[in-house]
XYZ file of N, CA, C and O in Angstrom:
540
model
N 29.776 17.211 137.604
C 30.221 16.121 136.382
C 29.367 17.004 134.938
O 30.187 16.689 134.156
N 28.489 17.832 135.569
C 27.933 18.220 134.292
C 28.635 19.028 133.140
O 29.043 19.060 131.974
N 29.392 19.837 134.070
C 30.054 20.745 133.660
C 31.370 20.559 132.710
O 32.038 20.711 131.850
N 32.106 18.945 133.277
C 32.946 18.790 132.669
C 32.385 17.559 131.281
O 33.369 17.469 130.607
N 31.440 17.117 131.487
C 30.858 16.370 130.547
C 30.733 17.821 129.180
O 31.001 17.441 127.932
N 30.234 18.773 129.561
C 30.157 19.642 128.627
C 31.409 20.075 128.046
O 31.431 20.495 126.820
N 32.517 20.505 128.555
C 33.694 20.991 128.418
C 34.403 19.816 127.344
O 35.008 20.100 126.469
N 34.248 18.708 127.786
C 34.375 17.295 126.838
C 34.043 17.142 125.550
O 34.581 17.059 124.449
N 32.752 17.453 125.078
C 31.810 17.641 124.188
C 32.097 18.729 123.217
O 32.706 18.634 121.941
N 32.653 19.859 124.205
C 33.212 21.271 123.106
C 34.623 20.799 122.659
O 35.093 21.237 121.403
N 35.274 19.868 123.065
C 36.622 19.925 123.197
C 36.837 18.969 121.897
O 37.379 18.615 120.803
N 35.550 17.756 121.834
C 35.956 16.708 121.056
C 35.049 17.253 119.679
O 35.775 16.969 118.284
N 34.169 18.306 119.340
C 34.011 18.676 118.630
C 34.920 19.623 117.794
O 34.903 19.486 116.475
N 35.561 20.604 118.691
C 36.460 21.211 118.437
C 37.541 20.262 117.629
O 38.163 20.551 116.291
N 38.521 19.434 118.231
C 39.136 18.317 117.809
C 38.775 17.878 116.291
O 39.775 17.546 115.443
N 37.428 17.552 116.152
C 36.915 16.556 114.896
C 36.967 17.876 113.868
O 37.182 17.434 112.769
N 36.517 18.867 114.034
C 36.485 20.163 113.191
C 37.927 20.212 112.710
O 38.240 20.431 111.213
N 38.856 20.512 113.337
C 40.399 20.610 112.983
C 40.737 19.141 112.244
O 41.514 19.254 111.044
N 40.945 18.329 112.488
C 40.977 17.091 112.023
C 40.495 16.698 110.572
O 40.967 16.514 109.463
N 39.010 16.878 110.711
C 38.485 17.231 109.239
C 38.743 18.023 107.991
O 38.977 17.595 107.083
N 39.463 19.231 108.659
C 39.748 20.213 107.698
C 41.143 19.558 107.121
O 41.618 19.933 105.844
N 42.162 18.375 108.279
C 43.305 18.430 107.680
C 43.238 17.351 106.829
O 43.814 17.200 105.788
N 42.050 16.324 106.953
C 42.068 15.391 106.118
C 41.004 15.746 104.770
O 41.571 15.333 103.802
N 40.496 16.864 104.882
C 40.074 17.615 103.474
C 41.101 17.900 102.223
O 41.077 17.971 101.383
N 42.258 18.260 102.959
C 43.296 19.216 102.265
C 43.945 18.090 101.438
O 44.492 17.180 101.924
N 44.491 18.396 100.056
C 45.188 17.201 99.152
C 46.608 17.496 99.874
O 47.121 18.411 99.829
N 46.941 16.262 100.018
C 48.030 15.939 100.623
C 49.434 15.636 99.354
O 50.336 14.840 100.031
N 49.180 15.666 98.211
C 49.957 15.262 97.242
C 50.862 16.084 97.628
O 51.097 17.203 97.225
N 51.986 15.294 96.440
C 53.169 16.616 96.374
C 53.063 17.446 95.563
O 53.732 18.544 95.871
N 52.191 17.740 94.562
C 52.178 18.489 93.653
C 50.927 19.794 94.526
O 51.303 20.856 94.358
N 50.170 19.490 95.166
C 49.234 20.227 95.509
C 50.259 20.972 96.664
O 49.694 22.247 96.958
N 51.077 20.222 97.451
C 51.772 20.703 98.591
C 52.887 21.622 98.047
O 52.827 22.812 98.279
N 53.359 21.774 96.921
C 54.262 22.319 96.399
C 53.658 23.748 95.724
O 54.143 24.706 95.908
N 52.286 23.242 95.325
C 51.276 24.397 94.929
C 50.928 25.395 96.031
O 51.359 26.549 96.097
N 50.823 24.971 97.067
C 50.304 25.762 98.311
C 51.881 26.286 98.898
O 51.622 27.383 99.846
N 52.616 25.842 98.529
C 54.105 26.589 99.341
C 54.605 27.409 98.679
O 56.426 28.032 98.950
N 54.519 27.310 97.123
C 55.657 27.821 96.080
C 55.604 29.583 96.495
O 54.722 29.920 97.370
N 56.598 29.773 96.338
C 57.084 31.957 96.416
C 55.618 32.578 95.531
O 54.995 31.970 94.783
N 55.527 33.497 96.080
C 54.339 34.234 95.447
C 54.418 35.330 94.720
O 54.146 36.179 93.913
N 55.765 35.361 94.740
C 56.609 36.761 93.714
C 58.075 36.062 93.563
O 58.851 35.001 94.334
N 58.871 37.101 92.859
C 60.398 36.607 92.471
C 60.937 38.068 92.519
O 60.635 38.650 92.201
N 62.339 37.591 92.867
C 63.453 39.120 93.037
C 64.097 39.086 92.081
O 64.968 37.742 91.878
N 64.244 40.131 91.214
C 65.438 40.054 90.018
C 66.368 41.309 90.217
O 66.063 42.094 90.547
N 67.403 40.683 89.954
C 68.486 41.895 89.848
C 68.247 42.733 88.872
O 67.994 42.561 87.822
N 69.017 44.128 88.616
C 68.417 45.008 87.530
C 69.011 44.670 86.343
O 70.076 43.937 86.156
N 68.012 44.517 85.284
C 68.800 44.049 84.043
C 68.399 42.581 84.016
O 68.555 42.084 82.593
N 67.856 41.804 84.851
C 67.743 40.318 84.733
C 66.182 39.882 84.781
O 65.402 39.079 84.584
N 65.463 40.927 84.588
C 63.813 40.635 84.581
C 63.563 40.308 83.570
O 63.962 40.644 82.426
N 62.416 39.225 83.328
C 61.921 38.735 82.290
C 61.189 40.144 81.827
O 60.644 41.183 82.231
N 60.951 39.665 79.893
C 60.168 40.944 79.121
C 58.807 40.585 79.480
O 58.577 39.325 79.213
N 57.948 41.401 79.679
C 56.702 41.336 79.722
C 55.901 41.938 78.483
O 56.119 42.702 78.505
N 55.360 41.141 77.826
C 54.459 41.762 76.883
C 53.554 42.572 77.219
O 52.731 42.203 78.008
N 53.648 43.731 76.741
C 52.243 44.648 76.777
C 51.602 44.795 75.555
O 51.938 45.205 74.366
N 49.950 44.632 75.821
C 49.486 44.823 74.727
C 49.149 46.569 74.369
O 49.263 47.170 75.068
N 49.132 46.744 73.063
C 49.186 47.793 72.338
C 47.741 47.897 71.470
O 47.295 47.165 70.956
N 47.427 49.078 71.742
C 46.333 49.393 70.852
C 44.914 49.490 71.458
O 45.339 49.105 72.956
N 43.816 49.476 70.861
C 42.876 49.753 72.013
C 42.267 48.107 72.191
O 42.384 47.107 71.482
N 41.407 47.684 73.500
C 41.013 46.457 73.616
C 39.947 46.593 72.919
O 39.120 47.492 72.742
N 38.930 45.656 72.182
C 38.000 45.459 71.788
C 36.846 45.329 72.799
O 37.046 44.820 74.091
N 35.624 45.392 72.111
C 34.605 45.550 73.126
C 34.414 44.201 73.977
O 33.656 44.165 75.064
N 34.585 42.967 73.477
C 34.395 41.999 74.399
C 35.790 41.512 75.540
O 34.947 41.323 76.399
N 37.014 42.392 75.139
C 37.938 42.202 76.268
C 37.252 43.170 77.370
O 37.079 42.758 78.461
N 37.014 44.580 76.935
C 36.434 45.243 77.830
C 35.156 44.669 78.889
O 35.532 45.100 80.135
N 34.558 44.358 78.378
C 33.295 43.792 78.710
C 33.743 42.703 79.630
O 33.063 43.080 80.536
N 34.272 41.601 79.396
C 34.786 40.268 79.952
C 35.688 40.992 81.362
O 35.463 40.105 81.977
N 36.679 42.326 81.036
C 37.162 42.233 82.222
C 36.479 43.567 83.556
O 36.881 43.245 84.357
N 35.676 44.201 82.492
C 34.962 45.473 83.706
C 33.011 45.510 83.769
O 33.156 45.534 84.653
N 33.237 45.076 82.876
C 31.410 45.544 82.572
C 30.603 44.181 82.957
O 29.498 44.221 83.523
N 31.112 42.944 82.773
C 30.671 41.536 83.153
C 30.180 41.778 84.537
O 28.807 40.861 84.699
N 30.590 42.222 85.444
C 30.481 42.079 87.165
C 29.164 42.519 87.165
O 28.339 42.037 88.058
N 28.484 43.918 86.601
C 27.322 44.183 86.685
C 26.181 43.710 85.492
O 25.218 43.333 85.896
N 26.573 43.615 84.771
C 26.018 43.787 83.001
C 25.953 42.288 83.140
O 24.998 42.060 82.022
N 26.763 41.178 83.706
C 26.354 40.068 83.530
C 25.106 39.661 83.894
O 24.337 38.238 83.189
N 24.527 40.406 84.944
C 23.598 39.626 86.066
C 22.503 40.698 86.079
O 21.661 40.309 87.074
N 22.701 41.592 85.882
C 21.917 42.822 86.061
C 21.652 43.690 87.449
O 20.802 44.319 87.798
N 23.149 43.633 88.347
C 23.306 44.099 89.370
C 22.710 45.597 89.310
O 22.997 46.560 88.058
N 21.836 46.092 90.464
C 21.373 47.405 90.484
C 21.010 48.099 89.145
O 21.155 48.846 88.796
N 20.038 47.016 88.470
C 19.521 47.106 87.461
C 20.064 47.679 85.774
O 19.629 48.129 85.138
N 21.326 47.068 85.892
C 22.105 47.334 84.960
C 21.406 46.329 83.948
O 21.349 45.295 83.900
N 21.685 47.428 82.361
C 20.891 46.015 81.579
C 21.970 45.041 81.069
O 23.408 45.272 81.238
N 21.316 43.682 81.080
C 22.104 42.668 80.549
C 22.972 42.196 79.564
O 21.886 43.076 78.612
N 23.885 42.004 78.812
C 24.358 41.651 77.667
C 23.525 40.960 76.928
O 22.703 40.052 77.095
N 22.818 41.753 75.948
C 22.205 40.703 74.725
C 20.847 41.085 75.002
O 19.986 40.357 74.614
N 20.181 41.504 76.230
C 18.888 41.760 76.945
C 18.153 42.930 75.781
O 18.075 43.895 76.387
N 17.507 42.635 75.212
C 16.815 43.856 74.183
C 15.667 44.424 75.058
O 15.648 45.786 75.419
N 14.783 43.847 76.407
C 14.122 44.542 77.187
C 14.855 45.597 78.181
O 13.922 46.537 78.244
N 15.846 45.005 78.219
C 17.227 45.741 79.418
C 17.140 47.598 78.433
O 17.606 48.083 79.019
N 18.005 47.010 77.224
C 18.465 47.969 76.876
C 17.498 48.989 75.643
O 18.091 50.145 75.642
N 16.350 48.210 75.256
C 15.568 49.231 74.349
C 15.176 50.603 75.066
O 15.205 51.810 74.158
N 14.700 50.799 76.410
C 14.452 52.422 76.934
C 15.760 53.172 76.852
O 15.385 54.290 76.191
N 16.942 52.274 76.865
C 18.029 53.550 76.893
C 18.569 53.576 75.491
O 18.794 54.714 75.167
N 18.376 52.640 74.510
C 18.641 52.820 73.156
C 17.749 54.001 72.748
O 18.061 54.657 71.638
N 16.551 54.543 72.985
C 15.713 54.992 72.521
C 16.124 56.670 72.937
O 15.576 57.440 71.821
N 16.749 56.506 73.776
C 17.517 58.094 73.923
C 18.513 58.547 73.517
O 19.097 59.454 73.334
N 18.918 57.414 72.479
C 19.803 57.648 71.271
C 21.440 57.023 71.915
O 21.762 57.179 73.023
N 22.021 56.765 70.823
C 23.575 56.567 71.270
C 24.738 57.711 72.153
O 25.336 57.218 72.732
N 24.340 58.758 71.617
C 25.316 59.764 72.174
C 24.545 59.646 73.957
O 25.525 60.389 74.372
N 23.876 59.476 74.136
C 23.187 59.824 75.566
C 23.536 58.486 76.108
O 24.157 58.632 77.385
N 23.920 57.263 75.816
C 24.126 56.122 76.372
C 25.415 56.595 76.399
O 26.151 55.792 77.225
N 25.958 56.595 75.327
C 27.463 56.962 75.512
C 28.199 57.952 76.501
O 29.073 57.598 77.380
N 27.425 59.311 76.410
C 27.867 60.206 77.673
C 27.550 59.670 79.308
O 28.258 59.544 79.931
N 26.351 58.450 79.006
C 25.925 58.190 80.501
C 27.352 57.055 80.633
O 27.669 57.122 82.120
N 27.627 56.103 79.892
C 28.841 55.160 79.706
C 29.766 55.918 80.328
O 30.592 55.418 81.370
N 30.233 56.660 79.744
C 31.536 57.631 79.899
C 31.481 58.532 81.261
O 32.650 58.479 81.923
N 30.675 59.178 81.364
C 30.765 60.092 82.580
C 29.924 59.813 83.764
O 30.003 59.912 84.867
N 29.522 58.354 83.472
C 28.514 57.791 85.054
C 27.043 58.316 84.958
O 26.549 59.524 84.237
N 25.977 57.739 85.474
C 24.881 57.950 85.058
C 24.439 56.548 86.109
O 23.910 55.871 86.593
N 23.493 57.463 87.432
C 22.931 56.860 88.363
C 23.476 55.510 89.100
O 24.508 56.159 89.500
N 23.580 54.598 89.245
C 24.442 53.229 89.973
C 25.567 53.168 89.204
O 26.810 52.656 89.837
N 25.734 53.690 87.780
C 26.854 53.114 86.959
C 28.214 54.466 87.202
O 27.805 55.584 86.922
N 28.951 53.898 87.756
C 30.387 54.917 87.804
C 30.937 54.992 86.334
O 30.666 54.510 85.403
N 31.465 56.215 86.250
C 32.317 56.766 85.289
C 32.973 55.565 84.731
O 33.829 54.838 85.114
N 32.740 55.291 83.822
C 33.422 54.096 82.677
C 33.541 53.260 83.534
O 34.405 52.298 83.210
N 32.325 52.939 84.084
C 32.231 51.232 84.265
C 33.322 51.087 85.598
O 33.756 50.048 85.798
N 34.366 52.014 86.031
C 35.287 52.112 86.971
C 36.715 51.634 85.911
O 37.233 51.198 86.795
N 36.557 51.576 84.796
C 37.620 51.261 83.715
C 38.335 52.650 83.625
O 37.734 53.303 82.319
N 39.164 53.077 84.683
C 39.586 54.612 84.297
C 40.783 54.371 83.192
O 41.054 55.374 82.921
N 41.784 53.331 82.918
C 42.264 53.476 81.856
C 41.769 53.253 80.311
O 42.552 52.998 79.335
N 40.240 52.871 80.269
C 39.577 52.552 79.369
C 39.367 53.984 78.608
O 39.485 55.113 79.006
N 39.807 54.403 77.382
C 39.231 54.843 76.349
C 37.702 55.291 76.289
O 37.082 54.511 76.071
N 37.351 56.180 75.466
C 35.943 56.348 75.348
C 35.513 55.395 74.207
O 34.707 55.107 74.176
N 36.509 55.518 73.330
C 36.231 54.241 72.078
C 36.196 52.974 72.625
O 35.649 52.340 72.145
N 37.091 52.513 73.812
C 36.777 51.367 74.294
C 35.289 51.264 74.648
O 34.704 50.069 74.926
N 35.347 52.146 75.532
C 33.973 52.421 76.229
C 32.895 51.803 75.461
O 31.736 51.283 75.619
N 32.933 52.873 74.282
C 31.412 52.398 72.929
C 31.551 50.735 72.445
O 30.944 50.523 72.349
N 32.766 50.806 72.199
C 33.227 49.263 71.904
C 32.645 48.312 73.083
O 31.757 47.394 72.361
N 32.681 48.551 74.054
C 31.970 47.583 75.238
C 30.465 47.611 74.972
O 29.720 46.870 74.915
N 30.068 48.741 74.770
C 28.730 49.085 74.567
C 27.959 48.387 73.621
O 26.824 47.515 73.219
N 28.888 48.776 71.986
C 28.071 48.198 70.944
C 28.416 46.165 70.885
O 27.649 45.206 70.479
N 29.506 45.825 71.859
C 29.285 44.826 72.309
C 27.935 44.197 73.149
O 27.856 42.815 72.776
N 27.496 45.019 74.173
C 26.697 44.368 74.730
C 25.381 44.570 74.070
O 24.214 43.530 74.270
N 25.057 45.297 73.013
C 23.712 45.626 72.462
C 24.160 44.946 70.906
O 23.153 44.957 70.462
N 24.913 44.465 70.787
C 25.102 43.419 69.344
C 24.017 42.300 69.442
O 23.715 41.967 70.215
N 23.063 42.288 67.897
C 22.155 41.482 67.904
C 20.821 41.379 68.561
O 20.064 41.097 68.459
N 20.489 43.088 68.723
C 19.323 43.214 69.655
C 18.644 43.310 68.614
O 18.709 44.047 67.888
């Protein structure tokens, strides 16, 4: 008897957790359409939509917001945080050439170019300048 009561309790808990997740899902027509929409499109040659491609270098804020923020936003692995003079002053004391070299080629936990392998050296310098402006 005890074994079947335990099995009944396990089955009841499993049923409630499945039912609870189904009730928590948004069942509106818009939400359902969003969940089941295709993840891509197929085009015949020549029918594909035109996609605008950015030309020219990205500004420091764009590079920072796309690549650098992951570590420099919170100080992961001692990365100097955006606009934090205490974090940046020992690095700036070594000079901008050393700082640029470390950012471009990697240093300690920082990978080369912060893993932005399609960034130019100028874009990396722009990101550095964005992070230290106002110090």
